[in-house]
């Protein structure tokens, strides 16, 4: 009798009836019952060791077994109460304890035998489940017993799907299905066909959707944010669900999806590193949030939607910890997209009057973790911001959003502003609004202002940026430097990045044409190109990039004037003259 406590202990009537039957049995009858009882203290000392508790010195024949499952864990049993143990002792006063083998070699053989037994039990259970479904819907499979399904225990829903696919396979390959005793006959091969479909779906789900339950969180902040993470399969929005905006979608595919799908094309040089920040801006209702969801879905990335309510706290200092947890969690579940809707409300200008100190600290923490000294270039974490007020963003935030896509309502704009080149005008891409070249460098008590580079310095900057890139013989960096007047260092880098994508676009277009031609001629598809097939950068690439990337800093801007005034008063070489004397002078 296996697991006697399940049928007798806890039910007084069943216990009394079983006891009466025992008393009426002849003396020459031996009843052997099994009972498994774990001992957590001994389990820790020896994996799968003596896991039994002695109850009573009197013994007849209680066989006490403890079988670990195929993962090495013991069966989880509720803790027996003293009353339960006493009842079992009254029924079976004698006890024989059976331990697992202590010798390592014998223990290994025993575990292998146990694994085979578990696989056999799984296979028998699966065959029984399939047979039950077949009988219920009027089907029969004479050679069903020849199947061995031991890799998993099939759920009832999965069994029904397998039988359904098996019936479809039978009907597709057999014009007349044989019938015996009013039951349609299918073969084990049809069942195997359904099993293969189920396994394919399960493998696809495992590859596309990373289990968030297995993520190890370091603190309570990551644990709370983990509940807000949306896997890519649960987003339900693709680029096909968004009308128009074709140029914007192509740009997003190039910046986000292409480095994931074709990493070999981005291993050459340093200019094609993954983009870490993209800003979508435009009037309300133009599809900014929809595009963000589509980016996460198409890239197969986990989606983290950040709002003020998810990273703020009433306790001083916890806001910064939440911000840090956002990026540490995003790194663990990479590839991931951190989406900040209405980003101007969270990362607006830090000089706004009346702003609380805690909010300013949160902004600083956000930018440090986003693009700071300890961030990794190859980390697949993208910050995607959306706003209809880009002019309210802090300059440091704008620098960290090197690609900015303008979205607006096409039909409204066309009626009042007919452009000469609609596509280029509608989807203008600015690749840097940055003040990163305007640095205030503090060295001891000396203050130096680093201004915008002139043509000679721009040429030097270009040589550094393009040092590891392959250039065509006709590329003259002096010409490129002269046509980029007013560009900062970041502007020049983004100019080169935009130019570096031109050869990759040509490779992809050539692959597309070759594929179309091969399909039309019924030939095998040609092999994909590698990084060795990418041509060097040419002068035309830089001319194209110059049309796309404009200077981010104006000499007449308010920020520039303030920096010049500050340098005149406090910088190295300034006149230090004030327009008016103070009261104490």
PDB file of N, CA and C in Angstrom, residues 234-295:
ATOM      1  N   UNK A 234       4.261  40.482 -25.365  1.00  0.00           N
ATOM      2  CA  UNK A 234       3.013  40.995 -24.798  1.00  0.00           C
ATOM      3  C   UNK A 234       2.674  42.399 -25.274  1.00  0.00           C
ATOM      4  N   UNK A 235       3.538  42.993 -26.120  1.00  0.00           N
ATOM      5  CA  UNK A 235       3.305  44.369 -26.542  1.00  0.00           C
ATOM      6  C   UNK A 235       2.161  44.456 -27.550  1.00  0.00           C
ATOM      7  N   UNK A 236       2.162  43.583 -28.536  1.00  0.00           N
ATOM      8  CA  UNK A 236       1.054  43.524 -29.486  1.00  0.00           C
ATOM      9  C   UNK A 236       1.030  44.620 -30.523  1.00  0.00           C
ATOM     10  N   UNK A 237       2.133  45.355 -30.713  1.00  0.00           N
ATOM     11  CA  UNK A 237       2.181  46.431 -31.706  1.00  0.00           C
ATOM     12  C   UNK A 237       3.426  46.230 -32.566  1.00  0.00           C
ATOM     13  N   UNK A 238       3.248  46.251 -33.882  1.00  0.00           N
ATOM     14  CA  UNK A 238       4.364  46.159 -34.815  1.00  0.00           C
ATOM     15  C   UNK A 238       4.343  47.371 -35.740  1.00  0.00           C
ATOM     16  N   UNK A 239       5.379  47.490 -36.570  1.00  0.00           N
ATOM     17  CA  UNK A 239       5.431  48.605 -37.513  1.00  0.00           C
ATOM     18  C   UNK A 239       4.308  48.527 -38.541  1.00  0.00           C
ATOM     19  N   UNK A 240       3.808  47.332 -38.798  1.00  0.00           N
ATOM     20  CA  UNK A 240       2.701  47.198 -39.746  1.00  0.00           C
ATOM     21  C   UNK A 240       1.411  47.805 -39.211  1.00  0.00           C
ATOM     22  N   UNK A 241       1.319  47.978 -37.888  1.00  0.00           N
ATOM     23  CA  UNK A 241       0.121  48.565 -37.289  1.00  0.00           C
ATOM     24  C   UNK A 241       0.125  50.087 -37.341  1.00  0.00           C
ATOM     25  N   UNK A 242       1.212  50.684 -37.843  1.00  0.00           N
ATOM     26  CA  UNK A 242       1.353  52.143 -37.866  1.00  0.00           C
ATOM     27  C   UNK A 242       1.349  52.604 -39.310  1.00  0.00           C
ATOM     28  N   UNK A 243       0.402  53.459 -39.652  1.00  0.00           N
ATOM     29  CA  UNK A 243       0.315  53.973 -41.006  1.00  0.00           C
ATOM     30  C   UNK A 243       1.275  55.124 -41.234  1.00  0.00           C
ATOM     31  N   UNK A 244       1.769  55.242 -42.481  1.00  0.00           N
ATOM     32  CA  UNK A 244       2.688  56.314 -42.870  1.00  0.00           C
ATOM     33  C   UNK A 244       3.973  56.221 -42.045  1.00  0.00           C
ATOM     34  N   UNK A 245       4.661  57.368 -41.889  1.00  0.00           N
ATOM     35  CA  UNK A 245       5.912  57.457 -41.130  1.00  0.00           C
ATOM     36  C   UNK A 245       6.933  56.425 -41.611  1.00  0.00           C
ATOM     37  N   UNK A 246       6.946  56.153 -42.912  1.00  0.00           N
ATOM     38  CA  UNK A 246       7.813  55.098 -43.425  1.00  0.00           C
ATOM     39  C   UNK A 246       9.284  55.430 -43.215  1.00  0.00           C
ATOM     40  N   UNK A 247       9.658  56.702 -43.423  1.00  0.00           N
ATOM     41  CA  UNK A 247      11.062  57.077 -43.270  1.00  0.00           C
ATOM     42  C   UNK A 247      11.498  56.970 -41.817  1.00  0.00           C
ATOM     43  N   UNK A 248      10.599  57.347 -40.904  1.00  0.00           N
ATOM     44  CA  UNK A 248      10.915  57.235 -39.480  1.00  0.00           C
ATOM     45  C   UNK A 248      11.082  55.770 -39.090  1.00  0.00           C
ATOM     46  N   UNK A 249      10.210  54.911 -39.592  1.00  0.00           N
ATOM     47  CA  UNK A 249      10.308  53.488 -39.270  1.00  0.00           C
ATOM     48  C   UNK A 249      11.592  52.884 -39.825  1.00  0.00           C
ATOM     49  N   UNK A 250      11.977  53.297 -41.030  1.00  0.00           N
ATOM     50  CA  UNK A 250      13.220  52.783 -41.594  1.00  0.00           C
ATOM     51  C   UNK A 250      14.420  53.226 -40.763  1.00  0.00           C
ATOM     52  N   UNK A 251      14.387  54.472 -40.281  1.00  0.00           N
ATOM     53  CA  UNK A 251      15.480  54.956 -39.439  1.00  0.00           C
ATOM     54  C   UNK A 251      15.551  54.186 -38.131  1.00  0.00           C
ATOM     55  N   UNK A 252      14.408  53.920 -37.516  1.00  0.00           N
ATOM     56  CA  UNK A 252      14.386  53.150 -36.273  1.00  0.00           C
ATOM     57  C   UNK A 252      14.880  51.725 -36.502  1.00  0.00           C
ATOM     58  N   UNK A 253      14.503  51.127 -37.617  1.00  0.00           N
ATOM     59  CA  UNK A 253      14.995  49.779 -37.916  1.00  0.00           C
ATOM     60  C   UNK A 253      16.511  49.781 -38.072  1.00  0.00           C
ATOM     61  N   UNK A 254      17.030  50.820 -38.704  1.00  0.00           N
ATOM     62  CA  UNK A 254      18.469  50.903 -38.927  1.00  0.00           C
ATOM     63  C   UNK A 254      19.234  51.094 -37.624  1.00  0.00           C
ATOM     64  N   UNK A 255      18.658  51.874 -36.713  1.00  0.00           N
ATOM     65  CA  UNK A 255      19.362  52.198 -35.471  1.00  0.00           C
ATOM     66  C   UNK A 255      19.201  51.129 -34.402  1.00  0.00           C
ATOM     67  N   UNK A 256      18.070  50.457 -34.370  1.00  0.00           N
ATOM     68  CA  UNK A 256      17.765  49.545 -33.263  1.00  0.00           C
ATOM     69  C   UNK A 256      17.788  48.084 -33.704  1.00  0.00           C
ATOM     70  N   UNK A 257      16.959  47.738 -34.703  1.00  0.00           N
ATOM     71  CA  UNK A 257      16.813  46.330 -35.059  1.00  0.00           C
ATOM     72  C   UNK A 257      18.008  45.778 -35.835  1.00  0.00           C
ATOM     73  N   UNK A 258      18.548  46.568 -36.759  1.00  0.00           N
ATOM     74  CA  UNK A 258      19.610  46.065 -37.621  1.00  0.00           C
ATOM     75  C   UNK A 258      20.860  45.643 -36.848  1.00  0.00           C
ATOM     76  N   UNK A 259      21.328  46.402 -35.838  1.00  0.00           N
ATOM     77  CA  UNK A 259      22.491  45.918 -35.073  1.00  0.00           C
ATOM     78  C   UNK A 259      22.245  44.591 -34.372  1.00  0.00           C
ATOM     79  N   UNK A 260      20.981  44.284 -34.041  1.00  0.00           N
ATOM     80  CA  UNK A 260      20.677  43.000 -33.407  1.00  0.00           C
ATOM     81  C   UNK A 260      20.611  41.873 -34.431  1.00  0.00           C
ATOM     82  N   UNK A 261      20.054  42.172 -35.611  1.00  0.00           N
ATOM     83  CA  UNK A 261      19.859  41.135 -36.616  1.00  0.00           C
ATOM     84  C   UNK A 261      21.122  40.864 -37.433  1.00  0.00           C
ATOM     85  N   UNK A 262      21.914  41.914 -37.698  1.00  0.00           N
ATOM     86  CA  UNK A 262      23.128  41.762 -38.507  1.00  0.00           C
ATOM     87  C   UNK A 262      24.321  42.373 -37.777  1.00  0.00           C
ATOM     88  N   UNK A 263      24.748  41.801 -36.655  1.00  0.00           N
ATOM     89  CA  UNK A 263      25.852  42.412 -35.895  1.00  0.00           C
ATOM     90  C   UNK A 263      27.163  42.419 -36.658  1.00  0.00           C
ATOM     91  N   UNK A 264      27.317  41.511 -37.656  1.00  0.00           N
ATOM     92  CA  UNK A 264      28.578  41.473 -38.389  1.00  0.00           C
ATOM     93  C   UNK A 264      28.799  42.733 -39.213  1.00  0.00           C
ATOM     94  N   UNK A 265      27.715  43.428 -39.566  1.00  0.00           N
ATOM     95  CA  UNK A 265      27.855  44.664 -40.338  1.00  0.00           C
ATOM     96  C   UNK A 265      28.279  45.835 -39.470  1.00  0.00           C
ATOM     97  N   UNK A 266      28.211  45.685 -38.157  1.00  0.00           N
ATOM     98  CA  UNK A 266      28.523  46.787 -37.250  1.00  0.00           C
ATOM     99  C   UNK A 266      29.767  46.496 -36.411  1.00  0.00           C
ATOM    100  N   UNK A 267      30.544  45.512 -36.824  1.00  0.00           N
ATOM    101  CA  UNK A 267      31.762  45.175 -36.093  1.00  0.00           C
ATOM    102  C   UNK A 267      32.991  45.868 -36.654  1.00  0.00           C
ATOM    103  N   UNK A 268      32.812  46.599 -37.724  1.00  0.00           N
ATOM    104  CA  UNK A 268      33.931  47.253 -38.385  1.00  0.00           C
ATOM    105  C   UNK A 268      34.017  48.705 -37.937  1.00  0.00           C
ATOM    106  N   UNK A 269      35.151  49.074 -37.308  1.00  0.00           N
ATOM    107  CA  UNK A 269      35.312  50.453 -36.849  1.00  0.00           C
ATOM    108  C   UNK A 269      34.567  50.719 -35.557  1.00  0.00           C
ATOM    109  N   UNK A 270      34.524  51.999 -35.196  1.00  0.00           N
ATOM    110  CA  UNK A 270      33.892  52.416 -33.947  1.00  0.00           C
ATOM    111  C   UNK A 270      32.688  53.322 -34.147  1.00  0.00           C
ATOM    112  N   UNK A 271      32.416  53.728 -35.363  1.00  0.00           N
ATOM    113  CA  UNK A 271      31.341  54.694 -35.585  1.00  0.00           C
ATOM    114  C   UNK A 271      29.967  54.053 -35.583  1.00  0.00           C
ATOM    115  N   UNK A 272      29.910  52.762 -35.759  1.00  0.00           N
ATOM    116  CA  UNK A 272      28.606  52.099 -35.858  1.00  0.00           C
ATOM    117  C   UNK A 272      28.213  51.405 -34.565  1.00  0.00           C
ATOM    118  N   UNK A 273      28.635  51.952 -33.435  1.00  0.00           N
ATOM    119  CA  UNK A 273      28.219  51.390 -32.150  1.00  0.00           C
ATOM    120  C   UNK A 273      26.721  51.604 -31.956  1.00  0.00           C
ATOM    121  N   UNK A 274      26.089  50.732 -31.167  1.00  0.00           N
ATOM    122  CA  UNK A 274      24.638  50.865 -30.966  1.00  0.00           C
ATOM    123  C   UNK A 274      24.255  52.221 -30.398  1.00  0.00           C
ATOM    124  N   UNK A 275      23.152  52.748 -30.892  1.00  0.00           N
ATOM    125  CA  UNK A 275      22.643  54.034 -30.417  1.00  0.00           C
ATOM    126  C   UNK A 275      22.025  53.849 -29.034  1.00  0.00           C
ATOM    127  N   UNK A 276      22.294  54.779 -28.117  1.00  0.00           N
ATOM    128  CA  UNK A 276      21.813  54.666 -26.738  1.00  0.00           C
ATOM    129  C   UNK A 276      20.631  55.567 -26.438  1.00  0.00           C
ATOM    130  N   UNK A 277      20.283  56.471 -27.330  1.00  0.00           N
ATOM    131  CA  UNK A 277      19.175  57.370 -27.053  1.00  0.00           C
ATOM    132  C   UNK A 277      18.504  57.865 -28.315  1.00  0.00           C
ATOM    133  N   UNK A 278      17.179  57.835 -28.340  1.00  0.00           N
ATOM    134  CA  UNK A 278      16.397  58.328 -29.478  1.00  0.00           C
ATOM    135  C   UNK A 278      15.252  59.162 -28.927  1.00  0.00           C
ATOM    136  N   UNK A 279      15.030  60.312 -29.524  1.00  0.00           N
ATOM    137  CA  UNK A 279      13.938  61.196 -29.117  1.00  0.00           C
ATOM    138  C   UNK A 279      12.911  61.271 -30.239  1.00  0.00           C
ATOM    139  N   UNK A 280      11.664  61.002 -29.914  1.00  0.00           N
ATOM    140  CA  UNK A 280      10.540  61.176 -30.835  1.00  0.00           C
ATOM    141  C   UNK A 280       9.766  62.401 -30.383  1.00  0.00           C
ATOM    142  N   UNK A 281       9.695  63.407 -31.244  1.00  0.00           N
ATOM    143  CA  UNK A 281       8.983  64.616 -30.840  1.00  0.00           C
ATOM    144  C   UNK A 281       8.071  65.078 -31.969  1.00  0.00           C
ATOM    145  N   UNK A 282       7.005  65.724 -31.584  1.00  0.00           N
ATOM    146  CA  UNK A 282       6.014  66.203 -32.529  1.00  0.00           C
ATOM    147  C   UNK A 282       4.714  66.499 -31.818  1.00  0.00           C
ATOM    148  N   UNK A 283       3.719  66.991 -32.532  1.00  0.00           N
ATOM    149  CA  UNK A 283       2.426  67.309 -31.916  1.00  0.00           C
ATOM    150  C   UNK A 283       1.765  66.066 -31.334  1.00  0.00           C
ATOM    151  N   UNK A 284       0.819  66.248 -30.426  1.00  0.00           N
ATOM    152  CA  UNK A 284       0.113  65.090 -29.846  1.00  0.00           C
ATOM    153  C   UNK A 284      -0.656  64.313 -30.913  1.00  0.00           C
ATOM    154  N   UNK A 285      -0.710  63.005 -30.737  1.00  0.00           N
ATOM    155  CA  UNK A 285      -1.483  62.154 -31.628  1.00  0.00           C
ATOM    156  C   UNK A 285      -0.795  61.750 -32.901  1.00  0.00           C
ATOM    157  N   UNK A 286       0.519  61.904 -32.988  1.00  0.00           N
ATOM    158  CA  UNK A 286       1.230  61.564 -34.223  1.00  0.00           C
ATOM    159  C   UNK A 286       1.885  60.191 -34.169  1.00  0.00           C
ATOM    160  N   UNK A 287       1.652  59.420 -33.114  1.00  0.00           N
ATOM    161  CA  UNK A 287       2.130  58.034 -33.077  1.00  0.00           C
ATOM    162  C   UNK A 287       3.442  57.819 -32.368  1.00  0.00           C
ATOM    163  N   UNK A 288       3.842  58.718 -31.467  1.00  0.00           N
ATOM    164  CA  UNK A 288       5.127  58.566 -30.782  1.00  0.00           C
ATOM    165  C   UNK A 288       5.129  57.343 -29.865  1.00  0.00           C
ATOM    166  N   UNK A 289       4.088  57.193 -29.066  1.00  0.00           N
ATOM    167  CA  UNK A 289       4.019  56.051 -28.146  1.00  0.00           C
ATOM    168  C   UNK A 289       3.857  54.740 -28.907  1.00  0.00           C
ATOM    169  N   UNK A 290       3.083  54.755 -29.977  1.00  0.00           N
ATOM    170  CA  UNK A 290       2.921  53.547 -30.790  1.00  0.00           C
ATOM    171  C   UNK A 290       4.255  53.117 -31.399  1.00  0.00           C
ATOM    172  N   UNK A 291       5.045  54.071 -31.862  1.00  0.00           N
ATOM    173  CA  UNK A 291       6.346  53.739 -32.420  1.00  0.00           C
ATOM    174  C   UNK A 291       7.259  53.134 -31.365  1.00  0.00           C
ATOM    175  N   UNK A 292       7.199  53.655 -30.137  1.00  0.00           N
ATOM    176  CA  UNK A 292       8.024  53.106 -29.058  1.00  0.00           C
ATOM    177  C   UNK A 292       7.671  51.646 -28.791  1.00  0.00           C
ATOM    178  N   UNK A 293       6.379  51.326 -28.761  1.00  0.00           N
ATOM    179  CA  UNK A 293       5.959  49.933 -28.553  1.00  0.00           C
ATOM    180  C   UNK A 293       6.406  49.047 -29.719  1.00  0.00           C
ATOM    181  N   UNK A 294       6.301  49.576 -30.934  1.00  0.00           N
ATOM    182  CA  UNK A 294       6.700  48.786 -32.100  1.00  0.00           C
ATOM    183  C   UNK A 294       8.198  48.519 -32.102  1.00  0.00           C
ATOM    184  N   UNK A 295       8.994  49.492 -31.651  1.00  0.00           N
ATOM    185  CA  UNK A 295      10.440  49.298 -31.578  1.00  0.00           C
ATOM    186  C   UNK A 295      10.773  48.141 -30.646  1.00  0.00           C
TER     187      UNK A 295
END
